[in-house]
Every structure is written in C-alpha cells, then in structure tokens.
Amino acid sequence: MVKKYIYTPGPTNVRENVRKARSEEVTNPDIDEEFYEFYKDTCEKVGELLGTKNDTFILSGEGILGLEAACASLTEPGDRVLVIDNGVFGEGFKDFVKIYGGQPIMYSSNRREQIDVEDLRRFLEKDHDFKYATVVHCDTPSGMLNNISLICPLLKEFGIITVVDSVAAMIGEPLKVDDWKVDIALGGSQKAFSAETGLTIVTISQDAYEVMKSRAVPIIGFYCNLTIWENYYKNKWFPYTMSASDIKGFRRAVDNIMEEGLDNVHKRHREIAYAVRRSIQEYGFTLYAHNGYSSTVTVIEPPKGLSADKILDHIRDKYNVILAGSFDYLSGKVIRIGHMGENANIDRIVFVLHILDMAMRDLGYRTNIKLAEEFKRVFSS
Ligand SMILES: *Cc1c(COP(=O)(O)O)cnc(C)c1O
C-alpha cells in the first residue's frame, strides 16, 4: 500500500512514539492492580489538562460513545432537553435525546456563525425548564467554534447542567471545565490528542452525578451508564475489560502534550490555524464560517467553477493525500483541512498546502500566488 497522508479533522496523524507505545506488552487490566494505578494516573493527567477536579474517565469506545452515554445517563422519559444547534453534531444530539425518551427542544441558529450568547439569554429568560442542555464546542463539519466559556455559565445561571461535545476541540482549543462550569465534557482520542481512534474521554461534575442518581427511572443500558465508573478504583473493578493497548498509546500522547506544555500546544494550533485561514483566502478559497473559527480545522468553499469533490478526488488519487469533504447539508460543498494535534505543525501544513496548490493548478486554476509560500509568509509575520 502506498503511504497516505491524512489531514482529516480526526482521525489525525499519530506520532511514532504513540504507535510504539501501543505495541508494548500489556497485562490483564482487570486483575493486575498496577494497571488500575496506571489508568487512574492517566485519567488524572487528562483532568489536569482540562482544568478539572471532577471525575475523569477514559472509556473504551469511539467519541460517539460519550455523546450517547451522557444522554443515556441523564435522560428520563418525557424530560425536556435543550439542544443547542448551529451545526451537524449540534443538531444530532436530538436523536440521542429521543432514543432515551426525552423531548428535545431545539435552539437553532445560523450555521455560519457562533452561538449568540445574548440571544440565547433572551431565549432562556422565556423558557428554562430543561433537565440539561447539549452544546458542541467545535462542530467539525463546519469548523464552527462555540464560546463554551460563556454558554455553560449562562446555562448554570438558569439551573441547567451542560453536556459539551468537545471531541474536535479538546486540547487544540482551551477548555477549562471547572472555571467554565461544564458538567459533562466529552473528548475523543483520535482528534487533537493525536492518538489512535477508540477511546472516549469524559468528565463528570457533582451536579451531573446528582441528576443521574436522583432519577425516578433507572438508566437504560449498561455500557452507556456513566455511574458504573464512580468507584472503580476503590473497588478495583472495571465495568468491562479495558483496552490496555489503546490506553498505553493514549497515555503516551498525553505525555507528549504535557512535555510540550498545554499553552504551547494551544499557541501552535492558533498560529497554524490563523496562517491557514489568511493564506487560503488570499489564494482564492472562501471560509465557510463568518466567525467562530476553530484552531483545529478550517472549512473552505472552492473558487467559482471548481467542485470540492473533484479537488478532493484528485488530491487523493494523484498525491495520496487525504483531506476531508463534509456531510449532511455540507456534502460536496466544502473542503476541510484538519490541523489538529500532530498535524498542527508547520512542516505538515506546508506540505499539504503545496499539494493542494498543485492539484488546483492540475485542474486549471490560475493564480500568481503560491499557497505554501503565502502560508509561510503569514506564519512568520
Ligand atoms: C469526531 C467527532 C465525534 C465523534 O464522531 P465520529 O463521527 O465517529 O468521528 C463527535 N463529535 C464531534 C464534534 C466530532 O468532531
């Protein structure tokens, strides 16, 4: 197989030391007490990165598990749940709410713009009888970053606990779980953590625990029940056998982040994202969003007359580079450049922009601007 270069907004590039850590010998995680120490220590490190003293767990299952588990654990039949929607994942929460018998109430807004916090406040002043609210930090299909630092405290003012899907933002963007009053924060290993796909990260506040424990109707299901984790360490009992190799790799990725320093990681993402946005517009693409640009992914519309899918196919077939299209209402309309985790590095971005430039020229696009050069110019200025 010819080597492929991936620049998707998750899964992203995985560093060699993470791949190697996954190949190390492992123990029986159910029985070997050392593994409980290793697991707990890894969870605490993640909690530190997320600015929280809340319980932090690593679940075996891709990020969607976290979304479903949060809704399964909080929703009782008939509950009104506020679904804050300005993108595909935002809207998608309504399906999980419905599966567990809840009644999703949509707060939908312009998908090219961040959630307007003042407008949300006006909405809540009229209606705030919700069991909990869901909101997406970075809605990946459109690259839309929402202002969690304002949205969650606002909902708390109205006594509403929050579930935040930060799968595509966590680590690439600041997330201060305790300061921002996030009750359940969700992440995934394959996004800005830059580990392999397969793990969900979840933090649970006391308020969220209280809601889960004061239910009249028991939580439906076992794998998605978040209360089964609470005393795993004290009891030396995992609800199911942990994927020890996945966690070993993930732990290495966490250590990589800590060694670099979280502030440096954020700065790297921010600077790369800024230079990508500036240079790509100069080159002739249009940014999909009007504001709320995530530092983990840039979503662009091609210049007039060129099809996003044609560009993506050509880049893949001729150069073995995999960029992402999008889905749902954005299908065929945009190109997404993932610059999260290991991909938020100048070498890797210069490479992909150079390839994109060559592909555009192959397809007949004419410009005097050299995209990779333009990126380097903005990046160093
Ligand atoms: C990647 C991602 C998930 C996990 O979903 P998959 O479609 O399985 O990759 C959940 N939420 C967001 C915002 C994501 O970007």
Coordinates of C-alpha atoms and ligand atoms in Angstrom, one line a residue:
M1 CA 0.0 0.0 0.0
V2 CA 1.3 3.4 -0.9
K3 CA 1.7 5.7 2.1
K4 CA -1.2 8.0 2.5
Y5 CA -1.0 11.4 4.2
I6 CA -4.0 12.2 6.3
Y7 CA -5.2 15.8 7.0
T8 CA -8.7 15.0 8.1
P9 CA -10.2 16.6 11.2
G10 CA -9.8 13.4 13.1
P11 CA -8.5 10.8 12.9
T12 CA -5.3 12.7 12.6
N13 CA -1.6 11.9 12.3
V14 CA -0.2 9.8 15.2
R15 CA 3.4 10.3 16.4
E16 CA 5.7 7.3 16.2
N17 CA 6.2 7.1 20.0
V18 CA 2.4 6.7 20.4
R19 CA 2.3 4.0 17.8
K20 CA 5.2 2.2 19.6
A21 CA 3.6 2.5 23.0
R22 CA 0.6 0.7 21.6
S23 CA 2.7 -2.2 20.6
E24 CA 4.2 -2.8 24.1
E25 CA 3.3 -5.9 26.0
V26 CA 0.2 -5.4 28.2
T27 CA -1.2 -7.1 31.3
N28 CA -4.6 -8.3 32.3
P29 CA -6.2 -4.9 33.1
D30 CA -9.0 -6.5 35.2
I31 CA -6.7 -8.3 37.6
D32 CA -3.3 -6.5 37.6
E33 CA -3.5 -3.8 40.2
E34 CA -0.7 -1.9 38.6
F35 CA -3.0 -1.2 35.7
Y36 CA -5.5 0.5 38.0
E37 CA -2.8 2.8 39.1
F38 CA -1.7 3.5 35.5
Y39 CA -5.3 4.1 34.4
K40 CA -6.1 6.4 37.4
D41 CA -2.9 8.3 36.9
T42 CA -3.7 8.8 33.2
C43 CA -7.2 10.0 34.0
E44 CA -5.8 12.5 36.5
K45 CA -3.4 13.8 33.9
V46 CA -6.2 14.4 31.5
G47 CA -8.2 16.1 34.2
E48 CA -5.3 18.4 34.8
L49 CA -5.2 19.2 31.1
L50 CA -8.9 20.0 31.2
G51 CA -8.7 22.2 34.3
T52 CA -10.9 20.0 36.4
K53 CA -11.1 18.2 39.7
N54 CA -14.2 16.4 38.6
D55 CA -14.0 12.6 37.9
T56 CA -12.4 12.0 34.6
F57 CA -12.7 8.7 32.8
I58 CA -11.4 7.0 29.7
L59 CA -14.0 4.8 28.2
S60 CA -13.3 2.1 25.6
G61 CA -15.3 3.2 22.5
E62 CA -15.0 6.0 19.9
G63 CA -16.2 9.5 20.8
I64 CA -19.8 8.8 19.9
L65 CA -20.0 6.5 22.9
G66 CA -19.5 9.6 25.1
L67 CA -22.3 11.5 23.4
E68 CA -24.7 8.6 23.8
A69 CA -23.6 7.8 27.3
A70 CA -24.2 11.3 28.5
C71 CA -27.7 11.3 27.0
A72 CA -28.5 7.8 28.3
S73 CA -27.4 8.7 31.8
L74 CA -29.2 12.0 32.1
T75 CA -32.4 11.5 30.1
E76 CA -35.6 10.1 31.7
P77 CA -38.8 9.6 29.6
G78 CA -40.5 12.9 29.0
D79 CA -37.6 15.1 30.1
R80 CA -37.3 18.4 28.2
V81 CA -33.7 18.8 26.9
L82 CA -32.3 21.9 25.3
V83 CA -30.4 21.1 22.2
I84 CA -28.2 24.0 21.1
D85 CA -27.7 23.6 17.4
N86 CA -25.6 25.5 14.9
G87 CA -24.2 22.5 13.1
V88 CA -24.5 18.8 12.2
F89 CA -23.3 17.5 15.6
G90 CA -25.2 20.1 17.5
E91 CA -28.5 19.1 15.8
G92 CA -27.6 15.4 16.1
F93 CA -27.9 15.4 19.8
K94 CA -31.7 15.5 19.4
D95 CA -31.5 11.9 18.1
F96 CA -29.8 10.6 21.3
V97 CA -32.2 12.5 23.5
K98 CA -35.1 10.9 21.6
I99 CA -33.7 7.4 21.8
Y100 CA -33.8 7.7 25.6
G101 CA -37.3 9.0 25.7
G102 CA -36.5 12.7 26.1
Q103 CA -38.2 15.6 24.4
P104 CA -35.5 17.7 22.5
I105 CA -36.3 21.4 22.4
M106 CA -34.2 23.0 19.7
Y107 CA -32.4 26.3 19.9
S108 CA -31.2 26.5 16.3
S109 CA -29.2 29.4 14.9
N110 CA -27.3 30.4 11.8
R111 CA -24.8 27.7 10.9
R112 CA -22.2 30.1 9.7
E113 CA -22.0 31.9 13.0
Q114 CA -21.2 31.2 16.6
I115 CA -24.0 30.8 19.1
D116 CA -25.0 34.4 20.0
V117 CA -24.9 34.3 23.8
E118 CA -27.1 37.3 24.3
D119 CA -29.8 35.8 22.0
L120 CA -29.5 32.5 24.0
R121 CA -30.0 34.5 27.2
R122 CA -33.2 36.1 25.8
F123 CA -34.4 32.6 24.8
L124 CA -33.7 31.2 28.3
E125 CA -35.5 34.1 30.0
K126 CA -38.7 32.9 28.4
D127 CA -38.1 29.2 28.8
H128 CA -35.5 27.5 31.1
D129 CA -37.4 24.4 32.3
F130 CA -34.8 21.9 31.0
K131 CA -33.2 18.9 32.6
Y132 CA -30.0 19.6 30.8
A133 CA -28.6 21.2 27.7
T134 CA -26.3 19.9 24.9
V135 CA -23.8 22.1 23.0
V136 CA -20.9 21.4 20.7
H137 CA -17.5 23.1 21.3
C138 CA -16.2 22.7 17.7
D139 CA -18.8 21.5 15.3
T140 CA -16.4 19.8 12.9
P141 CA -18.4 19.5 9.6
S142 CA -18.5 23.3 9.5
G143 CA -15.4 24.1 11.7
M144 CA -17.6 26.2 14.0
L145 CA -16.2 27.0 17.4
N146 CA -18.7 27.9 20.1
N147 CA -18.0 30.0 23.1
I148 CA -18.3 27.4 25.8
S149 CA -16.7 29.8 28.4
L150 CA -19.9 31.9 28.2
I151 CA -22.5 29.4 27.3
C152 CA -22.1 27.0 30.1
P153 CA -22.0 29.6 32.9
L154 CA -25.1 31.2 31.4
L155 CA -27.0 27.9 31.4
K156 CA -25.8 27.3 35.0
E157 CA -27.4 30.7 36.0
F158 CA -30.7 29.2 34.9
G159 CA -30.0 26.0 36.8
I160 CA -29.3 23.9 33.7
I161 CA -26.5 21.4 33.6
T162 CA -24.5 21.0 30.4
V163 CA -23.2 18.3 28.1
V164 CA -20.4 19.6 25.9
D165 CA -19.2 17.7 22.9
S166 CA -15.6 18.9 22.8
V167 CA -14.4 15.9 20.8
A168 CA -13.0 18.0 18.0
A169 CA -11.7 20.9 20.1
M170 CA -10.3 19.4 23.3
I171 CA -6.5 20.0 23.6
G172 CA -6.5 22.0 20.3
E173 CA -8.6 24.7 21.9
P174 CA -8.6 25.9 25.6
L175 CA -11.2 24.1 27.7
K176 CA -11.4 24.9 31.4
V177 CA -14.0 22.5 32.7
D178 CA -14.2 23.9 36.3
D179 CA -13.9 27.6 35.5
W180 CA -16.4 27.3 32.7
K181 CA -18.9 25.2 34.7
V182 CA -19.0 22.3 32.2
D183 CA -20.9 19.4 33.8
I184 CA -20.0 16.7 31.3
A185 CA -17.2 17.3 28.9
L186 CA -16.6 14.8 26.1
G187 CA -13.5 14.1 24.1
G188 CA -12.0 11.5 21.7
S189 CA -8.6 10.0 21.4
Q190 CA -8.3 10.5 17.6
K191 CA -8.7 14.2 17.4
A192 CA -6.3 16.8 18.9
F193 CA -4.9 14.3 21.4
S194 CA -3.4 12.6 18.3
A195 CA -3.7 9.1 19.5
E196 CA -5.5 6.3 17.6
T197 CA -9.3 6.1 17.4
G198 CA -11.1 4.1 20.0
L199 CA -11.3 6.0 23.3
T200 CA -13.8 8.5 24.8
I201 CA -12.8 11.0 27.4
V202 CA -15.5 12.1 29.9
T203 CA -15.6 14.4 32.9
I204 CA -18.5 14.3 35.3
S205 CA -19.4 17.1 37.8
Q206 CA -21.2 16.7 41.1
D207 CA -24.3 18.3 39.7
A208 CA -24.3 15.8 36.9
Y209 CA -23.9 12.9 39.3
E210 CA -26.8 14.2 41.4
V211 CA -29.1 14.3 38.4
M212 CA -28.0 10.8 37.4
K213 CA -28.5 9.4 40.9
S214 CA -31.8 11.1 41.6
R215 CA -33.6 9.6 38.6
A216 CA -37.0 8.0 39.2
V217 CA -36.5 5.6 36.3
P218 CA -33.2 3.7 36.2
I219 CA -30.7 4.3 33.5
I220 CA -31.4 2.1 30.4
G221 CA -28.4 0.1 29.4
F222 CA -25.1 -0.7 30.9
Y223 CA -22.3 0.3 28.6
C224 CA -23.7 3.8 28.4
N225 CA -24.4 4.2 32.1
L226 CA -21.8 6.7 33.4
T227 CA -22.5 5.9 37.1
I228 CA -20.9 2.5 36.8
W229 CA -17.4 4.1 36.8
E230 CA -17.6 6.0 40.0
N231 CA -15.9 3.6 42.4
Y232 CA -13.8 1.6 40.0
Y233 CA -10.6 2.5 41.8
K234 CA -11.8 1.8 45.3
N235 CA -13.3 -1.5 44.3
K236 CA -10.6 -2.4 41.8
W237 CA -13.3 -3.2 39.4
F238 CA -13.7 -2.1 35.8
P239 CA -17.2 -2.3 34.3
Y240 CA -15.6 -4.1 31.3
T241 CA -12.1 -5.2 30.3
M242 CA -10.2 -2.0 29.4
S243 CA -8.4 -1.8 26.0
A244 CA -5.0 -1.7 27.6
S245 CA -3.0 -1.1 24.4
D246 CA -5.2 1.8 23.3
I247 CA -4.7 3.3 26.7
K248 CA -1.0 2.9 26.6
G249 CA -0.8 4.7 23.3
F250 CA -3.2 7.4 24.6
R251 CA -1.1 7.9 27.7
R252 CA 2.0 8.5 25.6
A253 CA 0.0 11.1 23.6
V254 CA -1.0 12.8 26.9
D255 CA 2.6 12.8 28.0
N256 CA 3.6 14.3 24.6
I257 CA 1.2 17.1 25.3
M258 CA 2.4 17.7 28.8
E259 CA 6.0 17.7 27.8
E260 CA 5.3 20.3 25.2
G261 CA 3.2 22.3 27.6
L262 CA -0.5 22.9 27.1
D263 CA -0.1 26.6 26.5
N264 CA 2.4 25.9 23.8
V265 CA 0.1 23.3 22.2
H266 CA -2.7 25.9 22.1
K267 CA -0.4 28.5 20.7
R268 CA 0.8 26.1 18.0
H269 CA -2.8 25.4 16.9
R270 CA -3.8 29.0 17.0
E271 CA -0.9 30.2 14.9
I272 CA -1.2 27.5 12.3
A273 CA -4.9 28.0 12.0
Y274 CA -4.6 31.7 11.6
A275 CA -2.0 31.4 8.8
V276 CA -4.0 28.7 7.1
R277 CA -7.1 31.0 7.1
R278 CA -5.3 34.0 5.8
S279 CA -3.3 32.3 3.1
I280 CA -6.2 30.2 1.8
Q281 CA -8.4 33.2 1.4
E282 CA -5.6 35.1 -0.4
Y283 CA -5.3 32.2 -2.7
G284 CA -9.0 32.3 -3.7
F285 CA -10.9 30.0 -1.4
T286 CA -13.8 31.3 0.8
L287 CA -14.1 30.4 4.5
Y288 CA -17.4 28.7 5.2
A289 CA -17.8 30.4 8.6
H290 CA -18.3 34.1 9.2
N291 CA -16.8 33.9 12.7
G292 CA -16.0 31.3 15.3
Y293 CA -13.0 29.7 13.6
S294 CA -11.7 26.6 15.3
S295 CA -8.0 26.2 15.6
T296 CA -8.4 22.5 14.8
V297 CA -10.0 22.6 11.4
T298 CA -10.5 25.0 8.5
V299 CA -13.6 24.6 6.3
I300 CA -13.4 26.2 2.9
E301 CA -15.5 26.6 -0.2
P302 CA -13.7 26.4 -3.6
P303 CA -13.4 29.2 -6.0
K304 CA -16.2 29.5 -8.5
G305 CA -16.4 26.8 -11.2
L306 CA -14.4 24.2 -9.2
S307 CA -16.0 21.3 -7.4
A308 CA -14.9 20.4 -3.8
D309 CA -15.3 16.7 -4.5
K310 CA -13.2 16.9 -7.7
I311 CA -10.4 18.6 -5.9
L312 CA -10.5 16.0 -3.1
D313 CA -10.6 13.1 -5.5
H314 CA -7.7 14.4 -7.5
I315 CA -5.6 15.1 -4.4
R316 CA -6.2 11.6 -3.2
D317 CA -5.7 9.8 -6.5
K318 CA -2.7 11.6 -7.7
Y319 CA -0.9 12.7 -4.5
N320 CA -2.1 10.2 -1.9
V321 CA -3.2 13.0 0.4
I322 CA -6.5 12.6 2.2
L323 CA -8.3 15.8 3.0
A324 CA -12.0 15.7 4.1
G325 CA -15.1 16.7 2.4
S326 CA -18.1 17.1 4.7
F327 CA -21.5 15.6 5.2
D328 CA -25.2 16.3 5.7
Y329 CA -26.1 19.8 4.3
L330 CA -22.4 20.5 3.5
S331 CA -21.9 17.3 1.4
G332 CA -20.0 18.1 -1.8
K333 CA -19.8 21.8 -0.9
V334 CA -16.7 22.3 1.2
I335 CA -13.2 21.0 1.8
R336 CA -11.9 20.5 5.4
I337 CA -8.3 20.9 6.3
G338 CA -7.6 19.2 9.6
H339 CA -4.8 20.9 11.6
M340 CA -5.3 19.2 14.9
G341 CA -2.7 17.5 17.1
E342 CA 0.4 16.4 15.2
N343 CA -0.9 18.0 12.0
A344 CA -0.8 21.4 13.6
N345 CA 2.9 21.7 12.6
I346 CA 4.5 23.9 10.0
D347 CA 6.2 21.1 8.1
R348 CA 3.0 19.1 7.7
I349 CA 0.9 22.1 6.8
V350 CA 3.4 23.5 4.3
F351 CA 3.3 20.1 2.6
V352 CA -0.5 19.8 2.4
L353 CA -0.9 23.3 1.1
H354 CA 1.7 22.8 -1.5
I355 CA -0.1 19.6 -2.7
L356 CA -3.5 21.5 -2.7
D357 CA -1.9 24.2 -4.8
M358 CA -0.5 21.7 -7.3
A359 CA -3.9 19.9 -7.5
M360 CA -5.7 23.2 -8.1
R361 CA -3.3 24.0 -11.0
D362 CA -3.7 20.5 -12.4
L363 CA -7.5 21.2 -12.5
G364 CA -7.0 24.5 -14.4
Y365 CA -7.0 27.1 -11.6
R366 CA -4.8 30.0 -12.4
T367 CA -3.1 32.3 -9.8
N368 CA 0.2 34.0 -9.2
I369 CA 0.0 33.1 -5.5
K370 CA 2.0 30.1 -4.3
L371 CA -0.2 28.8 -1.4
A372 CA 2.6 27.3 0.7
E373 CA 4.8 30.4 0.3
E374 CA 1.9 32.6 1.2
F375 CA 1.3 30.5 4.3
K376 CA 4.9 30.7 5.3
R377 CA 4.9 34.5 4.8
V378 CA 1.8 34.9 7.1
F379 CA 3.1 32.4 9.6
S380 CA 6.4 34.2 10.1
S381 CA 5.0 37.7 10.1
Ligands
LIG1 C1 -15.2 13.3 15.6 C2 -16.4 13.8 16.3 C3 -17.2 13.0 17.1 C4 -17.1 11.5 17.0 O1 -17.8 11.1 15.9 P1 -17.3 10.3 14.6 O2 -18.3 10.7 13.6 O3 -17.5 8.9 15.0 O4 -15.9 10.6 14.3 C5 -18.2 13.6 17.8 N1 -18.3 14.9 17.9 C6 -17.6 15.7 17.1 C7 -17.8 17.2 17.2 C8 -16.5 15.2 16.4 O5 -15.8 16.0 15.6

